[in-house]
């Protein structure tokens, strides 16, 4: 470490160099600086207009722009479909998609510029350009203007993220066949939109354009809808999405797509044989894969697993001394908050502080309407483990707050162990599920029992009461719903 911890011995030498300034890398850099280490954070991201920004996929092309559009389109949908029920009369509701996109871009700009300010305040040196790890913890930095220099560090953190997975039968052909980023930037509402992949991203993007009037067909190869989620939750979500007009076709394998004029002809096969569907735009959202292109020289010793993820242990050590890897480029769910906590853990471990990550309580959220959120094990997983369990559910229909919101679809469900009552999983489909799940995450982090939640006072009338009542229902003691 340099003698003055915040001033590197030379402009090219740091305690820590982080490659990647997405939601894994930039928090790692900030925490390392908070730990009084000298830090550089390198990122090569360029937006479609050529501007170089920090924030990675999440801020530029993922979590943030998608949530901005989900919010705007939900308001548009509610103005059309729900305001009249509230007694609000609106006439001439129109869509200004250019303004909607401008608002989204403004949010992205504010958030990414926020990282510049955070770096400055923390004393992190932010560098726009490509970083490549060389042996001996040297990092070759190539700035966007092509100039090159070699930096050195005591520790290097690889946080290079992920990229959309291509589908070999259906290569990207913008503007007709696009990835998720392309689907966030449409300048007109497609009359008919095809989405390949009914995962989190496919459902969110499908919802955005459906609410603006697109006929949306989602084609999913797996036979079950949201196969990775609790199936009671998945069934309820599917029912709601179908009611909204999302045409979800499961067990359907896409074999190709051809573009002619402004139409994309998609062919797929399902149980009934070969099928075709014609759409104006097609989004390929079949998942993401780790991105490690040109990230490290072959003789550094960093290794990839068979799926292309950088190999790490439970503390994100790569096995090469003082080289760490975090976020989407390593095993585990590809989620911004998972990467952030790994970044914080690694930065604390580097500073010889306590650092640990509880992979068992990572929340998952799908920001559709209704929202879907869960943490811990599904009922199916608990059943398969052989552990005896009990469940409690509470429908939002019985929640005064949900009724006031006119959002009574869905329920909160808790799965708890029968022997010691420990909460094993919480599953919510309904209004603000993504916010409500935080209480469940905290409860599980502290190994709470359902009785702990039962004995915790929840304000009335709030949506959080649904979680409280679901906990009571685990022991058939719900007050506001009939115990079954
Ligand atoms: C449409 C969409 C919506 C999403 N919504 C959510 C959501 O709501 N919640 C959620 O938790 N997750 C969401 N995700 C996933 C989330 O975006 C990722 O999990 C998250 O961005 C991963 O963070 P990361 O820092 O590991 O990688 P990234 O965000 O991908 O950042 C990696 C950065 O590293 C840079 N980089 C790579 N290699 C180099 C190199 N050699 N030199 C310099 N720089 C390099 C890249 O330019 C990039 O900026 C969404 C994703 C998409 C696509």
Short mmCIF file of C-alpha atoms and ligand atoms in Angstrom, two decimals:
data_model
loop_
_atom_site.label_atom_id
_atom_site.label_comp_id
_atom_site.label_asym_id
_atom_site.label_seq_id
_atom_site.Cartn_x
_atom_site.Cartn_y
_atom_site.Cartn_z
CA UNK A 1 0.00 0.00 0.00
CA UNK A 2 1.24 3.52 -0.66
CA UNK A 3 2.25 5.44 2.50
CA UNK A 4 -0.49 8.04 2.02
CA UNK A 5 -3.29 5.63 1.32
CA UNK A 6 -5.28 8.01 -0.87
CA UNK A 7 -2.40 9.15 -3.05
CA UNK A 8 -0.89 6.55 -5.34
CA UNK A 9 2.88 6.57 -5.59
CA UNK A 10 2.53 7.49 -9.25
CA UNK A 11 -0.40 8.36 -11.47
CA UNK A 12 -0.34 4.82 -12.86
CA UNK A 13 -0.12 2.83 -9.65
CA UNK A 14 -3.10 2.07 -7.41
CA UNK A 15 -4.02 -0.10 -4.47
CA UNK A 16 -7.04 -1.37 -6.41
CA UNK A 17 -7.99 -1.30 -10.09
CA UNK A 18 -11.56 -2.29 -10.94
CA UNK A 19 -12.29 -3.21 -14.56
CA UNK A 20 -15.96 -2.48 -15.23
CA UNK A 21 -18.11 0.27 -13.72
CA UNK A 22 -21.48 -1.48 -13.72
CA UNK A 23 -23.46 -2.08 -10.51
CA UNK A 24 -20.81 -4.59 -9.41
CA UNK A 25 -17.69 -2.59 -10.29
CA UNK A 26 -18.59 0.96 -9.27
CA UNK A 27 -19.70 0.04 -5.72
CA UNK A 28 -16.50 -2.02 -5.34
CA UNK A 29 -14.48 1.05 -6.35
CA UNK A 30 -16.37 3.38 -4.00
CA UNK A 31 -16.17 1.00 -1.02
CA UNK A 32 -12.46 0.44 -1.64
CA UNK A 33 -11.95 4.22 -1.62
CA UNK A 34 -14.04 4.47 1.58
CA UNK A 35 -11.57 1.94 2.98
CA UNK A 36 -8.84 4.50 2.30
CA UNK A 37 -7.34 2.67 -0.66
CA UNK A 38 -6.27 4.40 -3.88
CA UNK A 39 -8.59 3.22 -6.64
CA UNK A 40 -9.02 3.41 -10.40
CA UNK A 41 -12.14 2.16 -12.15
CA UNK A 42 -11.97 1.53 -15.90
CA UNK A 43 -14.99 1.21 -18.17
CA UNK A 44 -15.28 1.00 -21.95
CA UNK A 45 -19.07 1.54 -22.26
CA UNK A 46 -20.24 3.74 -25.11
CA UNK A 47 -23.86 4.60 -25.72
CA UNK A 48 -25.48 4.48 -29.16
CA UNK A 49 -24.71 8.19 -29.57
CA UNK A 50 -21.03 7.55 -28.84
CA UNK A 51 -20.94 9.03 -25.33
CA UNK A 52 -18.78 7.17 -22.82
CA UNK A 53 -20.53 6.61 -19.49
CA UNK A 54 -20.20 4.64 -16.27
CA UNK A 55 -22.99 2.46 -14.88
CA UNK A 56 -22.73 -0.55 -17.20
CA UNK A 57 -25.71 -2.47 -18.53
CA UNK A 58 -27.86 -1.69 -15.51
CA UNK A 59 -27.86 2.09 -15.71
CA UNK A 60 -27.47 2.50 -19.48
CA UNK A 61 -29.40 -0.35 -21.04
CA UNK A 62 -31.02 -2.47 -18.34
CA UNK A 63 -32.59 -1.93 -14.93
CA UNK A 64 -32.96 1.84 -15.08
CA UNK A 65 -34.25 2.56 -18.61
CA UNK A 66 -36.57 -0.46 -18.43
CA UNK A 67 -38.06 0.73 -15.13
CA UNK A 68 -38.48 4.26 -16.49
CA UNK A 69 -40.49 2.92 -19.44
CA UNK A 70 -42.40 0.45 -17.27
CA UNK A 71 -43.51 3.34 -15.05
CA UNK A 72 -44.54 5.61 -17.93
CA UNK A 73 -46.39 2.90 -19.80
CA UNK A 74 -48.19 1.71 -16.67
CA UNK A 75 -49.41 5.27 -16.05
CA UNK A 76 -50.60 5.46 -19.67
CA UNK A 77 -52.38 2.12 -19.30
CA UNK A 78 -53.99 3.13 -16.00
CA UNK A 79 -55.12 6.48 -17.40
CA UNK A 80 -56.94 4.55 -20.14
CA UNK A 81 -58.24 1.60 -18.18
CA UNK A 82 -58.49 2.50 -14.50
CA UNK A 83 -58.91 6.21 -13.90
CA UNK A 84 -62.62 6.11 -14.80
CA UNK A 85 -63.21 3.68 -11.91
CA UNK A 86 -61.71 6.28 -9.57
CA UNK A 87 -64.16 8.83 -10.95
CA UNK A 88 -61.50 10.66 -12.91
CA UNK A 89 -62.56 11.69 -16.38
CA UNK A 90 -59.81 12.28 -18.89
CA UNK A 91 -60.38 13.17 -22.46
CA UNK A 92 -58.05 12.89 -25.38
CA UNK A 93 -55.35 10.83 -23.68
CA UNK A 94 -52.54 10.64 -26.18
CA UNK A 95 -49.15 9.09 -26.46
CA UNK A 96 -46.01 11.14 -27.01
CA UNK A 97 -43.46 8.35 -27.34
CA UNK A 98 -40.64 10.77 -28.13
CA UNK A 99 -41.26 12.53 -24.79
CA UNK A 100 -41.49 9.18 -22.99
CA UNK A 101 -38.12 8.15 -24.44
CA UNK A 102 -36.67 11.58 -23.67
CA UNK A 103 -37.71 11.25 -20.01
CA UNK A 104 -36.12 7.79 -19.90
CA UNK A 105 -32.87 9.11 -21.41
CA UNK A 106 -32.85 11.99 -18.92
CA UNK A 107 -33.09 9.55 -16.01
CA UNK A 108 -30.28 7.44 -17.45
CA UNK A 109 -28.12 10.54 -17.95
CA UNK A 110 -28.73 11.78 -14.41
CA UNK A 111 -27.94 8.38 -12.92
CA UNK A 112 -24.77 7.78 -14.94
CA UNK A 113 -23.52 11.32 -14.28
CA UNK A 114 -24.26 10.63 -10.63
CA UNK A 115 -21.53 7.98 -10.69
CA UNK A 116 -19.04 10.55 -11.93
CA UNK A 117 -19.97 12.71 -8.93
CA UNK A 118 -19.76 9.74 -6.55
CA UNK A 119 -16.31 8.81 -7.90
CA UNK A 120 -15.14 12.37 -7.47
CA UNK A 121 -16.44 12.60 -3.91
CA UNK A 122 -14.89 9.26 -2.96
CA UNK A 123 -11.59 9.97 -4.70
CA UNK A 124 -11.91 7.20 -7.30
CA UNK A 125 -10.06 7.77 -10.59
CA UNK A 126 -12.61 6.97 -13.30
CA UNK A 127 -11.11 6.04 -16.68
CA UNK A 128 -13.07 5.60 -19.92
CA UNK A 129 -11.55 2.91 -22.11
CA UNK A 130 -10.57 -0.74 -22.23
CA UNK A 131 -8.80 -2.57 -19.41
CA UNK A 132 -6.87 -5.79 -19.86
CA UNK A 133 -5.25 -7.71 -17.02
CA UNK A 134 -1.62 -8.70 -17.61
CA UNK A 135 0.49 -10.99 -15.42
CA UNK A 136 1.71 -9.51 -12.16
CA UNK A 137 -1.42 -7.39 -11.64
CA UNK A 138 -0.50 -4.95 -14.35
CA UNK A 139 -3.44 -3.56 -16.33
CA UNK A 140 -3.12 -2.37 -19.89
CA UNK A 141 -5.43 0.62 -20.27
CA UNK A 142 -6.44 1.74 -23.77
CA UNK A 143 -8.33 5.03 -23.71
CA UNK A 144 -11.11 5.66 -26.23
CA UNK A 145 -8.73 7.94 -28.15
CA UNK A 146 -6.43 4.95 -28.70
CA UNK A 147 -3.68 6.04 -26.29
CA UNK A 148 -2.30 3.23 -24.18
CA UNK A 149 -0.58 2.96 -20.81
CA UNK A 150 0.23 0.27 -18.31
CA UNK A 151 -1.16 0.63 -14.80
CA UNK A 152 -0.31 -1.48 -11.79
CA UNK A 153 -2.20 -2.43 -8.66
CA UNK A 154 -1.94 -4.46 -5.51
CA UNK A 155 -5.42 -5.86 -6.26
CA UNK A 156 -7.43 -6.11 -9.46
CA UNK A 157 -11.19 -6.65 -9.48
CA UNK A 158 -12.73 -7.94 -12.71
CA UNK A 159 -16.34 -6.75 -13.13
CA UNK A 160 -16.86 -7.00 -16.88
CA UNK A 161 -20.53 -8.00 -16.73
CA UNK A 162 -22.55 -9.78 -19.37
CA UNK A 163 -23.96 -9.38 -22.87
CA UNK A 164 -27.20 -10.51 -24.51
CA UNK A 165 -27.13 -14.15 -25.58
CA UNK A 166 -27.55 -14.47 -29.34
CA UNK A 167 -29.78 -17.14 -30.86
CA UNK A 168 -27.91 -18.84 -33.71
CA UNK A 169 -31.10 -19.45 -35.71
CA UNK A 170 -32.19 -15.83 -35.32
CA UNK A 171 -29.24 -13.42 -35.47
CA UNK A 172 -29.72 -9.79 -34.45
CA UNK A 173 -30.65 -7.59 -37.44
CA UNK A 174 -31.45 -4.10 -36.16
CA UNK A 175 -33.88 -2.44 -36.40
CA UNK A 176 -36.04 -5.53 -37.06
CA UNK A 177 -34.46 -8.18 -34.85
CA UNK A 178 -33.01 -6.57 -31.73
CA UNK A 179 -31.71 -7.31 -28.25
CA UNK A 180 -33.17 -5.88 -25.04
CA UNK A 181 -31.30 -2.58 -25.45
CA UNK A 182 -32.75 -2.14 -28.94
CA UNK A 183 -36.23 -2.88 -27.58
CA UNK A 184 -35.86 -0.04 -25.07
CA UNK A 185 -35.16 2.43 -27.86
CA UNK A 186 -37.98 1.87 -30.37
CA UNK A 187 -39.07 5.20 -31.85
CA UNK A 188 -42.53 3.94 -32.79
CA UNK A 189 -44.86 1.42 -31.20
CA UNK A 190 -44.63 -1.80 -33.23
CA UNK A 191 -48.08 -2.96 -34.36
CA UNK A 192 -47.09 -6.52 -33.59
CA UNK A 193 -44.10 -7.42 -31.45
CA UNK A 194 -42.50 -10.83 -31.06
CA UNK A 195 -40.37 -11.62 -28.01
CA UNK A 196 -38.28 -14.78 -27.86
CA UNK A 197 -37.83 -15.75 -24.23
CA UNK A 198 -40.34 -15.46 -21.42
CA UNK A 199 -37.89 -14.68 -18.63
CA UNK A 200 -37.69 -11.52 -16.57
CA UNK A 201 -36.48 -9.30 -19.43
CA UNK A 202 -38.91 -10.72 -22.01
CA UNK A 203 -41.87 -10.19 -19.69
CA UNK A 204 -40.87 -6.63 -18.78
CA UNK A 205 -40.25 -5.58 -22.38
CA UNK A 206 -43.40 -7.34 -23.58
CA UNK A 207 -45.39 -5.46 -20.92
CA UNK A 208 -43.94 -2.07 -21.92
CA UNK A 209 -45.01 -2.37 -25.56
CA UNK A 210 -48.30 -4.19 -24.86
CA UNK A 211 -49.42 -1.27 -22.67
CA UNK A 212 -48.72 1.12 -25.54
CA UNK A 213 -50.87 -0.91 -27.91
CA UNK A 214 -48.61 -3.53 -29.49
CA UNK A 215 -49.97 -7.00 -30.00
CA UNK A 216 -47.30 -8.96 -28.17
CA UNK A 217 -46.45 -12.62 -28.77
CA UNK A 218 -43.92 -14.15 -26.37
CA UNK A 219 -42.38 -17.42 -27.51
CA UNK A 220 -40.77 -19.59 -24.84
CA UNK A 221 -38.97 -22.89 -25.40
CA UNK A 222 -39.56 -24.28 -21.89
CA UNK A 223 -42.89 -26.01 -21.32
CA UNK A 224 -43.62 -24.25 -18.01
CA UNK A 225 -44.19 -20.54 -17.50
CA UNK A 226 -41.61 -19.06 -15.05
CA UNK A 227 -40.30 -22.55 -14.34
CA UNK A 228 -37.77 -21.17 -11.84
CA UNK A 229 -40.42 -19.47 -9.66
CA UNK A 230 -42.87 -20.86 -7.12
CA UNK A 231 -45.51 -22.46 -9.30
CA UNK A 232 -48.51 -21.10 -7.38
CA UNK A 233 -47.06 -17.65 -8.00
CA UNK A 234 -46.31 -18.44 -11.64
CA UNK A 235 -49.88 -19.65 -12.26
CA UNK A 236 -51.36 -16.45 -10.83
CA UNK A 237 -48.94 -14.27 -12.82
CA UNK A 238 -49.73 -16.11 -16.06
CA UNK A 239 -53.46 -15.63 -15.45
CA UNK A 240 -52.95 -11.88 -15.03
CA UNK A 241 -50.67 -11.54 -18.09
CA UNK A 242 -53.15 -13.41 -20.28
CA UNK A 243 -55.91 -11.08 -19.06
CA UNK A 244 -53.71 -8.16 -20.16
CA UNK A 245 -53.54 -9.62 -23.66
CA UNK A 246 -49.97 -10.94 -23.62
CA UNK A 247 -49.97 -13.92 -25.97
CA UNK A 248 -47.56 -16.31 -24.20
CA UNK A 249 -46.71 -19.49 -26.08
CA UNK A 250 -44.68 -22.00 -24.02
CA UNK A 251 -43.05 -25.20 -25.27
CA UNK A 252 -42.29 -23.37 -28.52
CA UNK A 253 -38.80 -23.59 -30.03
CA UNK A 254 -37.84 -20.92 -32.55
CA UNK A 255 -36.10 -22.30 -35.65
CA UNK A 256 -35.56 -19.07 -37.59
CA UNK A 257 -36.76 -15.65 -38.65
CA UNK A 258 -36.66 -13.84 -41.97
CA UNK A 259 -37.01 -10.13 -42.54
CA UNK A 260 -38.93 -8.92 -45.56
CA UNK A 261 -39.89 -5.28 -45.84
CA UNK A 262 -41.16 -4.24 -42.44
CA UNK A 263 -42.16 -7.75 -41.39
CA UNK A 264 -40.32 -10.47 -39.53
CA UNK A 265 -41.58 -14.01 -40.18
CA UNK A 266 -40.74 -16.18 -37.19
CA UNK A 267 -40.92 -19.95 -37.43
CA UNK A 268 -41.11 -22.16 -34.37
CA UNK A 269 -42.21 -25.66 -33.50
CA UNK A 270 -44.46 -26.72 -30.66
CA UNK A 271 -46.43 -29.86 -29.76
CA UNK A 272 -48.68 -29.29 -32.79
CA UNK A 273 -45.81 -29.02 -35.27
CA UNK A 274 -44.26 -26.12 -37.18
CA UNK A 275 -45.85 -22.70 -36.64
CA UNK A 276 -45.32 -19.24 -38.07
CA UNK A 277 -45.98 -15.81 -36.72
CA UNK A 278 -45.49 -12.50 -38.46
CA UNK A 279 -44.39 -9.48 -36.42
CA UNK A 280 -43.08 -5.98 -37.11
CA UNK A 281 -40.23 -6.17 -34.61
CA UNK A 282 -38.63 -9.16 -32.88
CA UNK A 283 -36.77 -9.03 -29.57
CA UNK A 284 -34.39 -11.87 -28.73
CA UNK A 285 -34.38 -12.04 -24.92
CA UNK A 286 -33.23 -15.58 -24.21
CA UNK A 287 -30.82 -14.60 -21.47
CA UNK A 288 -27.38 -13.13 -21.02
CA UNK A 289 -23.90 -14.63 -21.05
CA UNK A 290 -20.77 -13.55 -19.21
CA UNK A 291 -18.69 -11.00 -21.12
CA UNK A 292 -14.92 -11.41 -20.82
CA UNK A 293 -13.69 -10.45 -24.30
CA UNK A 294 -10.06 -9.34 -24.17
CA UNK A 295 -10.34 -8.93 -20.39
CA UNK A 296 -7.17 -10.77 -19.42
CA UNK A 297 -4.04 -12.07 -21.10
CA UNK A 298 -3.90 -15.88 -21.36
CA UNK A 299 -0.86 -16.14 -19.06
CA UNK A 300 -2.53 -14.37 -16.10
CA UNK A 301 -3.89 -17.65 -14.73
CA UNK A 302 -7.52 -16.46 -14.59
CA UNK A 303 -9.79 -19.32 -15.63
CA UNK A 304 -13.24 -19.58 -17.18
CA UNK A 305 -15.68 -22.40 -16.50
CA UNK A 306 -17.42 -24.35 -19.27
CA UNK A 307 -20.15 -21.67 -19.56
CA UNK A 308 -17.67 -18.81 -19.82
CA UNK A 309 -17.96 -17.46 -16.27
CA UNK A 310 -14.74 -16.46 -14.49
CA UNK A 311 -14.05 -19.15 -11.89
CA UNK A 312 -14.21 -17.82 -8.32
CA UNK A 313 -14.68 -19.15 -4.79
CA UNK A 314 -17.43 -18.02 -2.40
CA UNK A 315 -15.47 -14.83 -1.65
CA UNK A 316 -14.97 -14.01 -5.36
CA UNK A 317 -11.26 -14.90 -5.38
CA UNK A 318 -10.15 -16.10 -8.81
CA UNK A 319 -7.32 -18.25 -7.48
CA UNK A 320 -4.75 -15.80 -8.88
CA UNK A 321 -3.23 -13.88 -5.98
CA UNK A 322 -5.12 -10.60 -5.35
CA UNK A 323 -7.26 -10.94 -8.47
CA UNK A 324 -11.00 -10.97 -7.78
CA UNK A 325 -14.09 -11.20 -10.01
CA UNK A 326 -17.66 -10.07 -9.25
CA UNK A 327 -21.09 -9.51 -10.78
CA UNK A 328 -22.54 -11.01 -13.95
CA UNK A 329 -19.17 -12.36 -15.12
CA UNK A 330 -19.15 -14.90 -12.25
CA UNK A 331 -21.56 -17.64 -11.16
CA UNK A 332 -24.87 -16.82 -9.45
CA UNK A 333 -27.93 -14.89 -10.55
CA UNK A 334 -27.32 -12.05 -13.00
CA UNK A 335 -28.74 -9.28 -10.83
CA UNK A 336 -27.45 -5.80 -10.11
CA UNK A 337 -27.85 -6.10 -6.32
CA UNK A 338 -26.01 -9.43 -6.25
CA UNK A 339 -23.07 -7.80 -8.05
CA UNK A 340 -23.19 -4.76 -5.75
CA UNK A 341 -22.95 -6.86 -2.59
CA UNK A 342 -20.10 -8.91 -4.08
CA UNK A 343 -18.31 -5.64 -4.88
CA UNK A 344 -18.71 -4.37 -1.34
CA UNK A 345 -17.60 -7.73 0.11
CA UNK A 346 -14.46 -7.83 -2.04
CA UNK A 347 -13.54 -4.22 -1.28
CA UNK A 348 -13.86 -4.94 2.44
CA UNK A 349 -11.84 -8.16 2.21
CA UNK A 350 -9.10 -6.30 0.33
CA UNK A 351 -8.96 -3.82 3.23
CA UNK A 352 -8.72 -6.76 5.66
CA UNK A 353 -12.21 -6.07 6.98
CA UNK A 354 -15.07 -8.52 7.45
CA UNK A 355 -16.77 -9.40 4.17
CA UNK A 356 -19.37 -12.06 3.54
CA UNK A 357 -22.19 -12.60 1.07
CA UNK A 358 -25.37 -14.52 1.90
CA UNK A 359 -26.26 -16.10 -1.43
CA UNK A 360 -29.33 -17.78 0.13
CA UNK A 361 -31.26 -14.55 0.51
CA UNK A 362 -30.97 -12.75 -2.81
CA UNK A 363 -34.33 -11.21 -3.77
CA UNK A 364 -35.71 -11.59 -7.31
CA UNK A 365 -38.13 -9.03 -8.73
CA UNK A 366 -40.02 -8.85 -12.02
CA UNK A 367 -41.32 -5.32 -12.52
CA UNK A 368 -44.49 -6.17 -14.42
CA UNK A 369 -47.98 -5.25 -13.21
CA UNK A 370 -48.65 -7.00 -10.96
CA UNK A 371 -45.06 -7.16 -9.76
CA UNK A 372 -43.57 -10.52 -8.92
CA UNK A 373 -40.98 -10.93 -6.17
CA UNK A 374 -39.52 -13.70 -4.12
CA UNK A 375 -36.69 -14.70 -1.85
CA UNK A 376 -35.51 -18.09 -0.66
CA UNK A 377 -36.91 -21.45 -1.65
CA UNK A 378 -40.03 -22.17 -3.66
CA UNK A 379 -42.60 -24.57 -2.25
CA UNK A 380 -41.50 -27.09 -4.91
CA UNK A 381 -37.86 -26.84 -3.79
CA UNK A 382 -38.77 -27.33 -0.12
CA UNK A 383 -40.97 -30.30 -1.01
CA UNK A 384 -38.16 -31.85 -3.09
CA UNK A 385 -35.72 -31.39 -0.17
CA UNK A 386 -37.93 -33.66 1.95
CA UNK A 387 -38.24 -31.07 4.73
CA UNK A 388 -41.68 -30.91 6.33
CA UNK A 389 -43.18 -27.48 5.81
CA UNK A 390 -46.28 -25.32 6.14
CA UNK A 391 -47.50 -22.42 4.00
CA UNK A 392 -49.60 -19.33 4.52
CA UNK A 393 -51.09 -17.05 1.89
CA UNK A 394 -52.98 -13.79 1.96
CA UNK A 395 -54.83 -12.38 -1.07
CA UNK A 396 -54.49 -8.69 -1.89
CA UNK A 397 -58.26 -8.75 -2.48
CA UNK A 398 -58.57 -8.72 1.32
CA UNK A 399 -56.22 -5.74 1.73
CA UNK A 400 -57.85 -2.35 2.25
CA UNK A 401 -54.83 -0.58 0.81
CA UNK A 402 -54.81 -2.75 -2.31
CA UNK A 403 -58.50 -1.98 -2.80
CA UNK A 404 -57.81 1.74 -2.44
CA UNK A 405 -55.13 1.36 -5.09
CA UNK A 406 -57.52 -0.62 -7.30
CA UNK A 407 -54.81 -3.30 -7.47
CA UNK A 408 -56.23 -6.37 -5.81
CA UNK A 409 -54.66 -9.08 -7.94
CA UNK A 410 -52.30 -11.61 -6.43
CA UNK A 411 -51.20 -12.71 -2.99
CA UNK A 412 -48.33 -12.98 -0.53
CA UNK A 413 -47.18 -16.48 0.38
CA UNK A 414 -44.81 -17.73 3.05
CA UNK A 415 -43.23 -21.16 3.21
CA UNK A 416 -41.93 -22.07 6.69
CA UNK A 417 -40.36 -25.18 8.22
CA UNK A 418 -42.80 -27.26 10.23
CA UNK A 419 -40.33 -28.19 12.98
CA UNK A 420 -38.81 -24.82 13.94
CA UNK A 421 -41.04 -22.41 11.98
CA UNK A 422 -38.03 -20.84 10.16
CA UNK A 423 -39.09 -18.88 7.09
CA UNK A 424 -37.72 -20.73 4.03
CA UNK A 425 -39.20 -18.67 1.23
CA UNK A 426 -41.50 -15.72 0.58
CA UNK A 427 -43.32 -15.26 -2.73
CA UNK A 428 -45.40 -12.24 -3.66
CA UNK A 429 -47.36 -11.40 -6.77
CA UNK A 430 -49.20 -8.13 -6.46
CA UNK A 431 -48.83 -4.37 -6.12
CA UNK A 432 -45.34 -3.20 -5.10
CA UNK A 433 -44.20 -6.78 -4.54
CA UNK A 434 -40.64 -5.59 -5.26
CA UNK A 435 -40.80 -3.22 -2.28
CA UNK A 436 -42.64 -5.65 0.00
CA UNK A 437 -40.05 -8.37 -0.47
CA UNK A 438 -37.43 -6.28 1.38
CA UNK A 439 -39.09 -7.11 4.70
CA UNK A 440 -38.93 -10.81 3.88
CA UNK A 441 -35.25 -10.51 2.90
CA UNK A 442 -34.46 -8.86 6.22
CA UNK A 443 -36.47 -11.46 8.12
CA UNK A 444 -34.65 -14.30 6.38
CA UNK A 445 -31.26 -12.61 6.83
CA UNK A 446 -31.95 -12.82 10.58
CA UNK A 447 -33.31 -16.41 10.28
CA UNK A 448 -36.71 -15.21 11.49
CA UNK A 449 -39.62 -17.57 12.09
CA UNK A 450 -43.09 -16.94 10.77
CA UNK A 451 -44.03 -16.23 14.40
CA UNK A 452 -41.45 -13.40 14.47
CA UNK A 453 -43.29 -11.77 11.56
CA UNK A 454 -46.66 -12.54 13.17
CA UNK A 455 -45.59 -10.63 16.29
CA UNK A 456 -44.26 -7.62 14.36
CA UNK A 457 -46.63 -4.66 14.17
CA UNK A 458 -47.44 -3.54 10.62
CA UNK A 459 -49.05 -0.18 9.95
CA UNK A 460 -52.65 -0.12 8.76
CA UNK A 461 -53.70 0.16 6.02
CA UNK A 462 -50.56 -0.84 4.13
CA UNK A 463 -49.70 -3.44 1.55
CA UNK A 464 -47.12 -4.77 4.03
CA UNK A 465 -50.02 -6.11 6.08
CA UNK A 466 -50.36 -8.78 3.39
CA UNK A 467 -46.95 -10.16 4.41
CA UNK A 468 -47.98 -9.98 8.08
CA UNK A 469 -51.26 -11.76 7.39
CA UNK A 470 -49.52 -14.39 5.23
CA UNK A 471 -47.26 -15.10 8.23
CA UNK A 472 -50.33 -15.42 10.48
CA UNK A 473 -51.91 -17.69 7.91
CA UNK A 474 -48.94 -20.09 8.19
CA UNK A 475 -50.44 -21.08 11.57
CA UNK A 476 -54.04 -20.61 10.42
CA UNK A 477 -54.32 -17.45 12.50
CA UNK A 478 -54.98 -14.88 9.80
CA UNK A 479 -57.41 -12.24 11.04
CA UNK A 480 -58.41 -10.64 7.76
CA UNK A 481 -58.87 -13.70 5.56
CA UNK A 482 -60.53 -17.08 5.98
CA UNK A 483 -57.95 -19.64 7.17
CA UNK A 484 -57.99 -22.81 5.05
C1 LIG B 1 -33.32 -4.95 -19.96
C2 LIG B 1 -32.66 -5.35 -18.67
C3 LIG B 1 -33.29 -5.10 -17.46
C4 LIG B 1 -32.68 -5.47 -16.27
N1 LIG B 1 -33.34 -5.20 -15.10
C5 LIG B 1 -32.77 -5.55 -13.94
C6 LIG B 1 -33.41 -5.23 -12.71
O1 LIG B 1 -34.48 -4.63 -12.68
N2 LIG B 1 -32.79 -5.58 -11.56
C7 LIG B 1 -31.58 -6.24 -11.55
O2 LIG B 1 -31.07 -6.55 -10.47
N3 LIG B 1 -30.96 -6.55 -12.70
C8 LIG B 1 -31.52 -6.22 -13.88
N4 LIG B 1 -30.86 -6.49 -15.05
C9 LIG B 1 -29.57 -7.18 -14.96
C10 LIG B 1 -28.48 -6.18 -14.58
O3 LIG B 1 -28.43 -5.16 -15.55
C11 LIG B 1 -27.14 -6.90 -14.48
O4 LIG B 1 -27.25 -7.97 -13.56
C12 LIG B 1 -26.07 -5.94 -13.98
O5 LIG B 1 -25.93 -4.85 -14.85
C13 LIG B 1 -24.73 -6.66 -13.83
O6 LIG B 1 -23.79 -5.77 -13.33
P1 LIG B 1 -22.24 -5.92 -13.66
O7 LIG B 1 -21.59 -4.74 -13.04
O8 LIG B 1 -21.80 -7.27 -13.28
O9 LIG B 1 -22.14 -5.84 -15.24
P2 LIG B 1 -22.53 -4.71 -16.29
O10 LIG B 1 -23.64 -3.87 -15.79
O11 LIG B 1 -22.74 -5.43 -17.57
O12 LIG B 1 -21.26 -3.78 -16.36
C14 LIG B 1 -20.04 -4.25 -16.83
C15 LIG B 1 -19.26 -3.06 -17.35
O13 LIG B 1 -17.94 -3.51 -17.64
C16 LIG B 1 -17.49 -2.87 -18.82
N5 LIG B 1 -16.42 -3.69 -19.38
C17 LIG B 1 -16.47 -4.98 -19.76
N6 LIG B 1 -15.24 -5.41 -20.15
C18 LIG B 1 -14.42 -4.34 -20.02
C19 LIG B 1 -13.03 -4.15 -20.26
N7 LIG B 1 -12.25 -5.14 -20.64
N8 LIG B 1 -12.52 -2.91 -20.05
C20 LIG B 1 -13.30 -1.89 -19.60
N9 LIG B 1 -14.61 -2.04 -19.34
C21 LIG B 1 -15.16 -3.25 -19.55
C22 LIG B 1 -18.73 -2.79 -19.68
O14 LIG B 1 -18.61 -1.76 -20.62
C23 LIG B 1 -19.81 -2.49 -18.64
O15 LIG B 1 -19.99 -1.10 -18.51
C24 LIG B 1 -31.43 -6.11 -16.27
C25 LIG B 1 -30.76 -6.35 -17.47
C26 LIG B 1 -31.37 -5.97 -18.66
C27 LIG B 1 -30.63 -6.21 -19.94
#
